[in-house]
Each structure stands twice: as structure tokens, then as C-alpha cells.
């Protein structure tokens, strides 16, 4: 499968495809927080205002301690004003103000005045007999209510407008509920892939035991019981029952330690209890399986899906899976390909697999060159889309942003013309084409010989599932013979490129290039070259890829058409 671009959208199923855009979101979030802070301050002001008036009102009540009196006063007052029986207290605020505004205060005042005698006995007889008492009473019923409800109304209005502003202006940029679910699911996938401990995750710790004594990555944030329950449910929804039980068991443990069950989650209690029991049983069995595993892996064979997945997981976690004997046959060299030019500056080449060959070129690009590529690619980053055999679809197969740099004529079947095989790239890319030619000994610097440079950016959880680089229909100049992939960032955790059928795993390192052939020398697809980009656990992964096409390179092969001829790079 190959990747091209789709409409501008930040995420696919909620996984932040690009850390760049996560940055934008952080800025947006800051603005949002400022808006909400403003609202909060307004609401505090309004509340203070209301409180003050309430206090004034309460303190000026002649019989503030006499609950029965107050209540009957209220009921009668409202009942009479409305011409109905008493309304609930909350309604009274609105009723009063509405009537106040509709009928005009004087009308209202007259009506209240008429009621006073029968309603509020004051300390010195009738409250309304004393002009000051009457004045204050009416003030409480009119002015104070008015001020209070107005403050509330204003607040409600400004909340409403802020919300609609957020909804209208930034709706496309803000993550949605789907994205939240997707982010949770991506966390579950990483939990499974990297065997992350749930207990550690709750503490904000990403443990890296599996990859051999590497340091934990610690966040300042922790998860709450609510999150733990949510993640358990997310895992359950995507069918990861083992992982779901781990979250539920952890939730049960948190409850035991005194955490409060969030409201509305009471129904989950039985689930949590059974999860604890089942999880204990399962982890015992798993443990036994681990211990009794004696099968030696058979690399460089077409292992089945289960075994492929198993080695994908192990390689992504940074494990060495091949025998020490095999690893000992690998080597590195200063490559010159016998060329005087390269004598001056040989490639630092490392063989990761002998046959089929996979090689590394250390420090292929300088940090400055890497920056140039990223700078050129950034403005056009778009959600990656995968072209399958049948149709084009955006899937969980690949979660990353991609963009292309260099002349569009490169590798484009519709604009290819045999008469114009060469196209002027920028000086920078022309140099890079030539450098890749010197390293791979293949023809690259012609529009027929290679595709455009594809730059990809993976955010946290971003990944590329197992796939082959060959297989796109209608590739006029032949299949993708070779993949020349340059890492543009170092990645602290996760984000490796793995070949489970070869037992090869590579950790991204800024400026280092990875090169392999997808085809056998006779042009047939090599099914051993199944590979994946592991989910990024921590960091911001950038790569640039040049696919080198078959037809222009047939003559470069030393071998004939045997399906078994071995190639070395
Ligand atoms: O991201 C990676 O490490 C692998 C990328 C890849 O396989 C591809 O772009 O075809
Ligand atoms: Fe690939």
C-alpha cells in the first residue's frame, strides 16, 4: 500500500496524527482557558453580587428565624401575584422579574402593597405600617430580585455567546468526543504493544522494562478512577478484553484504597470484582506460557500472522529477537563502492540483515539538512491515506500526516513522459537524489526512476501497521523496488521501524537512513519485507521517504531471473 493525501483534517479516529497540530491545539487550549477564566470571574462576580443582596435581604427580614412565617409569606405572596397556587422557589425569581418587567414596577408595587397587611407581620405590628419597613420590603421584592436575576441573566448570556463562539470558530480544530475515544483507544493499543503496566500508567509512568533497562518516562499528571474506568470501557469496546480487565482490576484496587466511585458508575462494580479474579488467573497462565516457550524463531521465512504479530510486538518494544550467532555475522563498514568520489567521504554503513538485505546509513543527513526538509514539508502536511488493492481509504492502517516535497513529476504516472525523464529539482533535492544514488547504486535522479520525496509526521500513538511498499496498481514505471527512508528525528520511546519476518527492528535516529529492497532481483514481490512503523510512545517522529522504481533499474542487477538469487547491498 502507498500513501497520499486527503482533505485537511487533524485526526483520524481521534489519534493526533501530527504533533505539529497538537502544538496548535495547545495554543487554542490556552485561549480557551483564558475565555473560561473570564467567564469564571464573571460568574464569581455575579455570585458575590447575588450573595450580597441575599444577605441584605435575609438580614432585613423582620422574622428571619421564623421559617414557617417566611414560607407562608412567600407562598401567599406568589400565589396571589400569580393568581395561582405557590410556585417553586426557583421559578419565583423568573416569575417576579418577568412580571416586574412586563407589568412595570409601579403596578407590581401596588399589588404587593395590597398584600402586605395579610402577609408580613413586623416586629412593631404590620411591616407595612411603618413607611421605612414598607419601603424596604418593597425594595427587597423588586430591586434586589432585579439585581440578582439580572446578574444571572448577564452571566448566562455571556456563557452562551462564548460557547457558540467556541463552537463556530474553532469547531474544526477542537477535538471531538470521537477524538477522545480514539485517543483512549490509541493508549490501549500502546499498552498492548509495549506491555505497559496499568498501575504505572495511572501514576503517569510509561515503563520500558521490555526494551531492556531503559528509563521510565514520567509525566507530571496522574489518572483518576474516572479515567481508569473509561479506559477499561474503551478497551472492552475495541475487543481488547485482556487489557480491559487490567484497567478494571486497577479500578477495583483504587476503590479498595479508598477512591470514590464517580457518580453514575455504580453499575460497574460487579465487573470490577470479576475482573480482579479473572485477571489474576490469566496472568498466571501467561506467566507459565512465557516460561515454557522453547520454539526457536525461524526468521527469513513466511511466518504466519500470529507469529508475525508476536515478533512485531517484541521488535517494537526494542527486543533483540534473533540468535546471538546470527547477530554476530552482521557488520558495519565505511562504504565507498570503489568510487574515488566516496573515498573522500564514505558512507557509515551498517548491515542489519544479510539476506534479504536491510542496511543503515548513519549520519546520512546533517541536522541542518534535516531542518530544511521539515521546513519545506510543514506547510502541506495532510492526513495520510492508504491506497489498498481495491480502494482508497483513510484507516487506522496508518496514522500520520504526510506531504510531498520536490517536483510533482517524480513518479507521477499521469505526467510521465518518456521524452522528459529529467526534471530540475531544487539544488538541495538534486544533491540528495545524487547522494541516494551513490549510496544505493540505483538510478534515482530521474522522474521515471523514483517517486517524490514523501515526508511523514507521526504524533503520539501515530503508527503504520504491517504492510508492503509494493502493490499499488498502475505504477507505470515499475514497482517500488527500493525504499530509502531517512529519520528526521530521534525518538525516545516507540516509533521504530520493524520487519518481523526478518527479526529486524530499527530505532529512529536523526539523520540516519534505512534502505531495503522490496522486490527480489527478478522483480517479484518479496513477502519477507513485511514491515511496520511502531506507535510513537513519546516524541515527535518525522521521516522522509524516497521510493526507487524498478523499471529504470533492471539493468542494475547482477543476477538473472532466478527466484532464489541472493542480493547483497
Ligand atoms: O514509519 C516507518 O517507520 C515506516 C514507514 C513506512 O513503512 C512507509 O512509509 O512505507
Ligand atoms: Fe513501508
Coordinates of C-alpha atoms and ligand atoms in Angstrom, one line a residue:
X1 CA 0.0 0.0 0.0
X2 CA 1.1 3.6 -0.6
X3 CA 0.1 6.8 0.9
X4 CA -1.1 10.1 -0.5
X5 CA -3.1 13.0 1.0
X6 CA -6.7 13.6 1.8
X7 CA -8.7 16.7 2.9
X8 CA -7.2 18.7 5.7
X9 CA -8.2 17.1 9.0
X10 CA -6.3 16.9 12.2
X11 CA -7.1 13.4 13.3
X12 CA -8.2 10.1 12.2
X13 CA -10.3 8.4 14.7
X14 CA -9.0 10.7 17.4
X15 CA -5.4 9.9 17.2
X16 CA -3.4 13.0 16.8
X17 CA -1.7 12.3 13.6
X18 CA 0.7 15.2 13.9
X19 CA 2.5 16.6 16.9
X20 CA 2.7 19.9 15.0
X21 CA -1.1 20.2 15.2
X22 CA -1.1 19.1 18.8
X23 CA 1.0 22.3 19.3
X24 CA -1.8 24.4 17.6
X25 CA -4.2 22.7 19.9
X26 CA -2.2 23.7 22.9
X27 CA -2.3 27.3 21.9
X28 CA -6.0 27.0 21.3
X29 CA -6.5 25.4 24.6
X30 CA -4.6 28.3 26.3
X31 CA -7.0 30.8 24.6
X32 CA -9.9 28.7 25.6
X33 CA -8.7 28.7 29.2
X34 CA -8.4 32.4 29.1
X35 CA -12.1 32.7 27.9
X36 CA -13.2 30.3 30.5
X37 CA -11.3 32.2 33.2
X38 CA -13.1 35.4 32.1
X39 CA -16.4 33.6 32.4
X40 CA -15.4 32.2 35.8
X41 CA -14.5 35.6 37.1
X42 CA -17.8 37.0 35.8
X43 CA -19.7 34.2 37.5
X44 CA -17.8 34.8 40.7
X45 CA -18.7 38.5 40.5
X46 CA -22.3 37.6 39.8
X47 CA -22.4 35.2 42.6
X48 CA -20.9 37.7 45.0
X49 CA -23.4 40.2 43.9
X50 CA -26.3 37.9 44.4
X51 CA -24.9 36.7 47.8
X52 CA -24.6 40.3 49.0
X53 CA -28.2 41.0 48.1
X54 CA -29.4 37.8 49.5
X55 CA -27.7 38.6 52.8
X56 CA -29.1 42.1 52.8
X57 CA -32.5 40.7 52.2
X58 CA -32.1 38.0 54.8
X59 CA -30.8 40.3 57.5
X60 CA -33.5 42.8 56.9
X61 CA -36.3 40.2 57.3
X62 CA -38.3 41.0 60.4
X63 CA -38.7 37.4 61.3
X64 CA -35.7 35.8 59.7
X65 CA -35.7 33.0 62.2
X66 CA -39.3 32.2 61.8
X67 CA -39.2 29.7 58.9
X68 CA -42.9 29.0 58.9
X69 CA -43.7 32.6 58.7
X70 CA -41.3 33.2 55.9
X71 CA -42.5 30.2 54.0
X72 CA -46.2 31.1 54.3
X73 CA -45.4 34.7 53.4
X74 CA -43.6 33.6 50.3
X75 CA -46.4 31.2 49.3
X76 CA -49.1 33.6 49.7
X77 CA -47.3 36.4 48.0
X78 CA -46.5 34.3 45.0
X79 CA -49.9 32.7 44.9
X80 CA -51.6 35.9 45.0
X81 CA -49.3 37.6 42.5
X82 CA -49.7 34.8 40.0
X83 CA -53.3 34.2 40.7
X84 CA -52.3 30.6 41.2
X85 CA -51.0 28.4 44.0
X86 CA -47.4 28.9 45.1
X87 CA -44.7 28.3 42.5
X88 CA -41.4 26.6 43.4
X89 CA -38.8 28.9 44.8
X90 CA -36.6 28.7 41.7
X91 CA -39.5 29.8 39.5
X92 CA -40.2 32.7 41.7
X93 CA -37.1 34.5 40.6
X94 CA -38.1 34.4 37.0
X95 CA -41.7 35.0 37.7
X96 CA -41.0 38.0 39.7
X97 CA -38.7 39.6 37.2
X98 CA -40.9 38.8 34.3
X99 CA -43.9 40.3 36.0
X100 CA -41.8 43.1 37.1
X101 CA -40.7 43.9 33.6
X102 CA -44.0 43.2 31.9
X103 CA -46.3 45.0 34.2
X104 CA -43.9 47.7 35.2
X105 CA -42.7 48.2 38.8
X106 CA -45.4 50.5 39.9
X107 CA -48.2 48.1 39.0
X108 CA -46.3 45.3 40.8
X109 CA -45.7 47.5 43.8
X110 CA -49.3 48.3 44.1
X111 CA -50.2 44.7 44.0
X112 CA -47.6 43.8 46.6
X113 CA -48.7 46.7 48.8
X114 CA -52.2 45.4 48.8
X115 CA -51.0 42.0 50.1
X116 CA -48.7 43.3 52.8
X117 CA -51.2 43.6 55.6
X118 CA -52.2 40.0 55.4
X119 CA -48.8 38.7 54.9
X120 CA -45.9 40.1 56.9
X121 CA -46.3 40.9 60.5
X122 CA -43.4 43.1 61.5
X123 CA -41.8 43.5 65.0
X124 CA -43.8 46.5 65.5
X125 CA -47.0 45.3 64.2
X126 CA -47.6 45.3 60.4
X127 CA -44.4 45.6 58.4
X128 CA -46.1 48.0 56.0
X129 CA -47.4 50.3 58.6
X130 CA -44.0 51.8 59.1
X131 CA -43.0 53.7 55.9
X132 CA -39.4 52.6 56.1
X133 CA -40.4 49.0 56.7
X134 CA -42.8 49.2 53.7
X135 CA -40.1 50.8 51.6
X136 CA -37.5 48.2 52.5
X137 CA -39.9 45.3 52.0
X138 CA -40.8 46.5 48.5
X139 CA -37.2 47.2 47.7
X140 CA -36.4 43.6 48.6
X141 CA -39.1 42.3 46.5
X142 CA -38.3 44.4 43.5
X143 CA -34.9 45.9 43.3
X144 CA -33.0 43.1 45.0
X145 CA -34.6 40.4 42.9
X146 CA -34.0 42.5 39.8
X147 CA -30.3 43.0 40.5
X148 CA -29.8 39.3 41.3
X149 CA -31.7 37.9 38.3
X150 CA -30.1 40.5 36.0
X151 CA -26.6 39.4 37.1
X152 CA -27.6 35.8 36.4
X153 CA -29.1 36.7 33.1
X154 CA -26.0 38.5 32.0
X155 CA -23.8 35.6 33.1
X156 CA -26.0 33.2 31.2
X157 CA -25.8 35.4 28.1
X158 CA -22.0 35.6 28.2
X159 CA -21.7 31.8 28.7
X160 CA -23.9 31.2 25.8
X161 CA -22.0 33.5 23.5
X162 CA -18.7 32.1 24.5
X163 CA -19.9 28.6 23.9
X164 CA -21.3 29.5 20.4
X165 CA -18.1 31.3 19.6
X166 CA -16.1 28.2 20.5
X167 CA -18.4 26.0 18.5
X168 CA -18.4 28.2 15.4
X169 CA -14.9 29.4 15.2
X170 CA -12.8 26.5 16.4
X171 CA -15.1 23.6 15.8
X172 CA -12.9 22.1 13.1
X173 CA -9.8 22.5 15.2
X174 CA -11.0 21.2 18.5
X175 CA -11.1 17.5 19.3
X176 CA -14.5 15.9 19.4
X177 CA -15.9 13.1 21.5
X178 CA -14.8 10.7 18.8
X179 CA -11.2 12.0 19.1
X180 CA -11.3 11.5 22.8
X181 CA -12.4 7.9 22.3
X182 CA -9.8 7.5 19.7
X183 CA -7.1 8.8 21.9
X184 CA -8.1 6.4 24.6
X185 CA -8.1 3.5 22.1
X186 CA -4.6 4.5 21.0
X187 CA -3.4 4.4 24.6
X188 CA -4.9 0.9 24.8
X189 CA -3.0 -0.2 21.7
X190 CA 0.2 1.1 23.1
X191 CA -0.5 -0.6 26.4
X192 CA -0.8 -3.9 24.5
X193 CA 2.1 -3.2 22.1
X194 CA 4.6 -2.2 24.7
X195 CA 3.2 -4.2 27.6
X196 CA 2.7 -1.1 29.6
X197 CA 1.8 -1.6 33.2
X198 CA -1.6 -0.1 34.0
X199 CA -0.6 0.7 37.5
X200 CA 2.3 2.7 36.2
X201 CA 0.2 4.5 33.6
X202 CA -2.2 5.6 36.3
X203 CA 0.8 7.2 38.0
X204 CA 1.8 8.8 34.7
X205 CA 4.7 6.5 34.2
X206 CA 5.5 4.8 30.9
X207 CA 7.6 1.8 31.8
X208 CA 10.1 0.5 29.3
X209 CA 11.1 -2.8 31.1
X210 CA 10.5 -4.7 27.9
X211 CA 13.1 -2.8 25.9
X212 CA 15.8 -3.6 28.4
X213 CA 16.5 -1.4 31.3
X214 CA 15.6 1.9 29.6
X215 CA 14.5 4.7 31.8
X216 CA 10.8 5.2 32.6
X217 CA 9.2 8.2 31.0
X218 CA 7.3 10.2 33.7
X219 CA 4.5 12.6 33.3
X220 CA 3.5 15.2 35.9
X221 CA -0.1 14.1 35.5
X222 CA -1.9 11.1 37.0
X223 CA -5.1 9.3 36.1
X224 CA -8.1 9.3 38.3
X225 CA -10.6 6.5 38.9
X226 CA -12.9 8.0 36.3
X227 CA -10.1 7.7 33.6
X228 CA -9.3 4.2 34.7
X229 CA -13.0 3.2 34.3
X230 CA -13.2 5.0 31.0
X231 CA -10.1 3.3 29.6
X232 CA -11.4 -0.1 30.7
X233 CA -14.6 0.5 28.8
X234 CA -12.6 1.7 25.8
X235 CA -10.6 -1.4 25.7
X236 CA -13.7 -3.5 26.0
X237 CA -15.3 -1.7 23.1
X238 CA -12.4 -2.4 20.8
X239 CA -12.3 -6.0 21.8
X240 CA -9.1 -5.9 23.9
X241 CA -10.6 -7.9 26.8
X242 CA -7.3 -8.7 28.5
X243 CA -6.4 -5.0 28.6
X244 CA -9.9 -4.1 29.7
X245 CA -9.6 -6.4 32.7
X246 CA -6.3 -4.9 33.7
X247 CA -8.0 -1.4 33.9
X248 CA -11.0 -2.8 35.8
X249 CA -8.8 -4.7 38.2
X250 CA -6.8 -1.5 38.8
X251 CA -10.1 0.4 39.4
X252 CA -11.0 -2.2 42.0
X253 CA -7.7 -1.7 43.7
X254 CA -8.2 2.0 43.7
X255 CA -11.6 1.6 45.3
X256 CA -10.0 -0.6 48.0
X257 CA -7.6 2.1 48.7
X258 CA -10.5 4.5 49.3
X259 CA -11.1 6.1 46.0
X260 CA -14.6 7.3 45.5
X261 CA -16.7 5.7 42.7
X262 CA -17.7 8.5 40.3
X263 CA -21.4 9.1 40.2
X264 CA -23.2 7.0 37.6
X265 CA -20.6 4.2 37.5
X266 CA -22.2 2.1 40.3
X267 CA -23.3 -0.5 37.7
X268 CA -19.6 -1.3 37.0
X269 CA -18.9 -2.6 40.5
X270 CA -19.6 -6.3 39.7
X271 CA -17.5 -6.0 36.5
X272 CA -14.6 -4.7 38.6
X273 CA -14.8 -7.6 41.0
X274 CA -14.8 -10.3 38.4
X275 CA -12.0 -8.6 36.5
X276 CA -9.8 -8.8 39.5
X277 CA -10.3 -12.5 39.9
X278 CA -10.0 -13.3 36.2
X279 CA -7.0 -11.1 35.6
X280 CA -5.1 -12.9 38.4
X281 CA -5.9 -16.3 36.8
X282 CA -4.9 -15.1 33.3
X283 CA -1.6 -13.5 34.3
X284 CA -0.7 -16.8 36.0
X285 CA -1.3 -18.7 32.8
X286 CA 0.6 -16.1 30.7
X287 CA 3.5 -16.4 33.0
X288 CA 3.6 -20.1 32.6
X289 CA 3.5 -19.8 28.8
X290 CA 6.4 -17.3 28.9
X291 CA 8.5 -19.7 30.9
X292 CA 7.8 -22.8 28.8
X293 CA 8.4 -21.1 25.4
X294 CA 11.1 -23.1 23.7
X295 CA 10.4 -22.6 20.0
X296 CA 13.3 -21.0 18.2
X297 CA 12.0 -18.4 15.8
X298 CA 12.5 -19.1 12.1
X299 CA 13.4 -15.8 10.6
X300 CA 13.6 -15.2 6.8
X301 CA 10.6 -17.5 6.4
X302 CA 7.0 -16.6 5.7
X303 CA 5.8 -16.9 9.3
X304 CA 2.1 -16.9 9.8
X305 CA 0.0 -13.9 11.1
X306 CA 0.2 -14.9 14.8
X307 CA 3.9 -15.3 14.8
X308 CA 4.4 -12.1 12.7
X309 CA 2.4 -10.1 15.2
X310 CA 4.3 -11.6 18.1
X311 CA 7.6 -10.5 16.7
X312 CA 6.2 -7.2 15.6
X313 CA 5.3 -6.5 19.3
X314 CA 8.7 -7.7 20.5
X315 CA 10.6 -5.7 18.0
X316 CA 8.6 -2.6 18.6
X317 CA 9.5 -2.9 22.3
X318 CA 13.1 -2.9 21.2
X319 CA 13.9 -6.5 22.0
X320 CA 16.6 -8.4 20.2
X321 CA 14.9 -11.5 18.8
X322 CA 17.5 -13.1 16.6
X323 CA 20.1 -15.5 17.9
X324 CA 23.4 -14.2 19.1
X325 CA 25.1 -16.4 16.5
X326 CA 23.2 -14.6 13.7
X327 CA 23.7 -11.1 15.2
X328 CA 27.4 -11.9 15.3
X329 CA 27.5 -12.3 11.5
X330 CA 26.3 -8.7 11.0
X331 CA 28.9 -6.0 10.4
X332 CA 29.5 -2.4 9.6
X333 CA 31.8 -0.7 7.1
X334 CA 32.9 2.6 5.6
X335 CA 31.3 2.2 2.2
X336 CA 32.9 3.6 -0.9
X337 CA 31.6 1.2 -3.6
X338 CA 35.0 1.5 -5.0
X339 CA 34.4 5.1 -6.1
X340 CA 37.1 7.6 -5.8
X341 CA 34.5 10.3 -5.0
X342 CA 33.3 8.3 -2.0
X343 CA 36.8 7.8 -0.8
X344 CA 36.7 11.4 0.4
X345 CA 33.5 10.9 2.4
X346 CA 32.5 7.2 2.7
X347 CA 29.1 6.2 4.0
X348 CA 28.9 4.8 7.5
X349 CA 27.0 1.7 6.6
X350 CA 25.6 -1.0 8.9
X351 CA 24.2 -4.3 7.8
X352 CA 21.0 -5.2 9.7
X353 CA 20.0 -8.2 7.7
X354 CA 22.2 -10.1 5.2
X355 CA 19.6 -11.6 3.0
X356 CA 17.3 -10.1 2.1
X357 CA 19.5 -7.1 2.8
X358 CA 18.5 -4.2 5.1
X359 CA 21.1 -1.6 5.7
X360 CA 21.5 1.6 7.7
X361 CA 23.5 4.7 6.7
X362 CA 24.4 6.6 9.9
X363 CA 24.6 10.4 9.7
X364 CA 23.3 10.4 6.1
X365 CA 22.0 13.9 6.5
X366 CA 23.2 16.7 8.8
X367 CA 20.8 18.3 11.3
X368 CA 20.7 21.4 9.1
X369 CA 19.6 19.4 6.1
X370 CA 17.0 17.6 8.2
X371 CA 15.6 21.0 9.2
X372 CA 15.4 22.1 5.6
X373 CA 13.3 19.1 4.7
X374 CA 10.9 19.6 7.6
X375 CA 10.6 23.3 6.8
X376 CA 9.7 22.5 3.2
X377 CA 7.2 19.8 4.2
X378 CA 5.4 21.5 7.1
X379 CA 3.0 23.9 5.2
X380 CA 1.5 21.0 3.2
X381 CA 1.1 18.3 5.9
X382 CA -2.1 16.4 5.4
X383 CA -3.7 13.3 6.8
X384 CA -2.1 10.2 5.2
X385 CA -4.3 8.0 3.3
X386 CA -3.7 4.4 2.3
X387 CA -4.3 3.1 -1.2
X388 CA -5.3 -0.5 -0.9
X389 CA -5.6 -3.1 -3.6
X390 CA -9.2 -2.2 -4.3
X391 CA -9.9 1.2 -3.0
X392 CA -8.5 4.3 -1.3
X393 CA -9.4 4.7 2.3
X394 CA -8.4 6.5 5.4
X395 CA -8.0 3.9 8.1
X396 CA -6.2 3.0 11.2
X397 CA -3.6 1.4 9.0
X398 CA -1.6 4.5 9.0
X399 CA -2.0 7.4 11.4
X400 CA 0.3 10.2 10.4
X401 CA 0.4 13.4 8.4
X402 CA 2.2 13.4 5.1
X403 CA 3.3 15.9 2.5
X404 CA 5.4 15.8 -0.6
X405 CA 8.4 17.8 -1.5
X406 CA 10.2 18.3 -4.8
X407 CA 8.9 18.2 -8.3
X408 CA 5.4 16.6 -8.7
X409 CA 6.6 15.0 -11.9
X410 CA 8.6 12.5 -9.9
X411 CA 6.9 9.1 -10.1
X412 CA 3.6 10.5 -11.2
X413 CA 2.2 8.2 -13.9
X414 CA -0.1 10.8 -15.4
X415 CA 2.6 13.3 -16.1
X416 CA 5.3 11.0 -17.0
X417 CA 6.7 11.4 -20.5
X418 CA 9.5 9.3 -21.9
X419 CA 10.8 12.4 -23.7
X420 CA 11.3 14.4 -20.5
X421 CA 12.7 11.9 -18.0
X422 CA 14.8 14.5 -16.1
X423 CA 13.3 17.4 -14.2
X424 CA 15.2 20.1 -12.4
X425 CA 14.7 19.7 -8.7
X426 CA 15.9 22.3 -6.3
X427 CA 19.6 22.2 -5.8
X428 CA 19.1 20.8 -2.4
X429 CA 16.9 17.9 -3.6
X430 CA 19.1 17.3 -6.6
X431 CA 22.1 16.8 -4.3
X432 CA 20.0 14.5 -2.1
X433 CA 19.0 12.4 -5.2
X434 CA 22.6 12.1 -6.2
X435 CA 23.6 11.1 -2.7
X436 CA 21.0 8.4 -2.5
X437 CA 22.2 7.2 -5.9
X438 CA 25.7 6.9 -4.6
X439 CA 24.6 5.0 -1.5
X440 CA 22.2 2.6 -3.2
X441 CA 23.9 2.3 -6.6
X442 CA 20.5 2.7 -8.1
X443 CA 19.1 5.3 -10.5
X444 CA 17.1 7.9 -8.5
X445 CA 17.6 11.3 -10.1
X446 CA 15.0 11.0 -12.9
X447 CA 11.3 11.3 -12.8
X448 CA 10.9 7.8 -14.1
X449 CA 13.3 6.3 -11.6
X450 CA 11.8 7.4 -8.3
X451 CA 8.8 9.0 -6.6
X452 CA 8.6 12.4 -5.0
X453 CA 10.0 12.7 -1.5
X454 CA 7.3 11.9 1.0
X455 CA 7.6 13.5 4.4
X456 CA 5.6 11.9 7.2
X457 CA 5.0 13.2 10.8
X458 CA 3.6 10.8 13.4
X459 CA 2.3 12.2 16.7
X460 CA 1.9 10.2 19.9
X461 CA 0.2 6.9 19.1
X462 CA 0.9 7.5 15.4
X463 CA 1.9 4.4 13.6
X464 CA 1.9 2.4 10.3
X465 CA 0.5 -1.1 10.5
X466 CA 2.2 -4.1 8.9
X467 CA 2.3 -3.6 5.1
X468 CA 4.3 -4.0 1.9
X469 CA 5.6 -1.0 0.0
X470 CA 4.7 -2.7 -3.3
X471 CA 1.3 -3.4 -4.6
X472 CA -0.1 -0.1 -6.0
X473 CA -1.9 -0.6 -9.2
X474 CA -1.0 1.3 -12.4
X475 CA 2.5 2.1 -11.4
X476 CA 3.8 2.9 -14.9
X477 CA 7.5 2.8 -14.2
X478 CA 7.5 -0.4 -12.2
X479 CA 7.1 -1.3 -8.6
X480 CA 8.7 0.2 -5.6
X481 CA 12.0 -1.7 -5.9
X482 CA 13.7 0.1 -3.0
X483 CA 12.7 2.2 0.0
X484 CA 15.1 4.8 1.2
X485 CA 13.8 6.1 4.5
X486 CA 15.6 8.9 6.4
X487 CA 14.7 9.6 10.0
X488 CA 14.4 13.3 10.7
X489 CA 14.0 13.0 14.5
X490 CA 15.3 11.0 17.4
X491 CA 12.6 9.1 19.2
X492 CA 12.8 8.4 22.9
X493 CA 10.3 5.6 23.0
X494 CA 8.4 3.6 20.4
X495 CA 8.2 4.7 16.8
X496 CA 10.7 2.2 15.4
X497 CA 10.6 0.5 12.0
X498 CA 10.3 -3.3 12.3
X499 CA 10.5 -6.3 9.9
X500 CA 9.0 -9.2 11.9
X501 CA 9.8 -11.8 9.3
X502 CA 13.5 -10.8 9.4
X503 CA 13.7 -10.1 13.1
X504 CA 14.9 -6.6 12.3
X505 CA 14.0 -3.5 14.4
X506 CA 15.3 0.0 13.9
X507 CA 15.0 2.9 16.3
X508 CA 14.8 6.3 14.7
X509 CA 17.9 8.5 14.9
X510 CA 18.1 11.9 13.4
X511 CA 19.8 11.9 10.0
X512 CA 20.1 8.1 9.8
X513 CA 18.8 6.4 6.6
X514 CA 17.3 2.9 6.3
X515 CA 17.4 1.2 3.0
X516 CA 16.0 -2.1 1.7
X517 CA 14.7 -3.8 -1.5
X518 CA 11.0 -4.7 -1.6
X519 CA 11.5 -6.8 -4.7
X520 CA 13.6 -9.8 -5.5
X521 CA 16.3 -9.3 -8.1
X522 CA 13.9 -10.9 -10.7
X523 CA 11.3 -8.2 -9.9
X524 CA 9.0 -10.5 -7.9
X525 CA 7.5 -9.1 -4.7
X526 CA 9.4 -10.2 -1.7
X527 CA 6.9 -11.3 1.0
X528 CA 9.6 -11.2 3.7
X529 CA 9.7 -7.4 3.5
X530 CA 6.6 -7.0 5.6
X531 CA 7.2 -4.1 7.8
X532 CA 5.6 -1.6 10.2
X533 CA 6.1 1.8 11.9
X534 CA 5.6 1.2 15.6
X535 CA 3.3 3.5 17.6
X536 CA 5.1 6.5 18.9
X537 CA 5.2 6.3 22.7
X538 CA 7.0 9.5 23.4
X539 CA 8.1 12.2 21.0
X540 CA 7.5 13.5 17.5
X541 CA 8.5 11.2 14.7
X542 CA 9.5 12.6 11.3
X543 CA 10.7 10.6 8.3
X544 CA 11.3 11.3 4.6
X545 CA 11.0 8.5 2.1
X546 CA 12.2 8.1 -1.4
X547 CA 10.8 5.1 -3.3
X548 CA 13.0 3.9 -6.1
X549 CA 11.2 2.3 -9.0
X550 CA 12.0 -1.0 -10.7
X551 CA 11.9 -0.4 -14.5
X552 CA 14.7 2.2 -14.6
X553 CA 16.9 -0.1 -12.5
X554 CA 16.6 -3.5 -14.1
X555 CA 20.0 -3.2 -15.6
X556 CA 21.5 -2.5 -12.2
X557 CA 21.0 -6.1 -11.1
X558 CA 23.9 -8.5 -11.2
X559 CA 21.6 -11.6 -11.2
X560 CA 19.3 -13.3 -13.7
X561 CA 15.7 -14.3 -13.2
X562 CA 16.1 -16.9 -10.5
X563 CA 13.5 -16.5 -7.7
X564 CA 16.2 -17.5 -5.2
X565 CA 19.1 -15.5 -6.3
X566 CA 20.6 -13.6 -3.3
X567 CA 21.3 -10.0 -3.4
X568 CA 23.7 -8.1 -1.3
X569 CA 23.8 -4.3 -0.8
Ligands
LIG1 O1 7.3 4.9 9.7 C1 8.0 3.9 9.5 O2 9.0 3.7 10.3 C2 7.8 3.1 8.3 C3 7.2 3.9 7.2 C4 6.9 3.0 6.0 O3 7.0 1.8 6.0 C5 6.4 3.6 4.8 O4 6.2 4.8 4.7 O5 6.1 2.9 3.8
LIG2 FE1 6.5 1.0 4.2

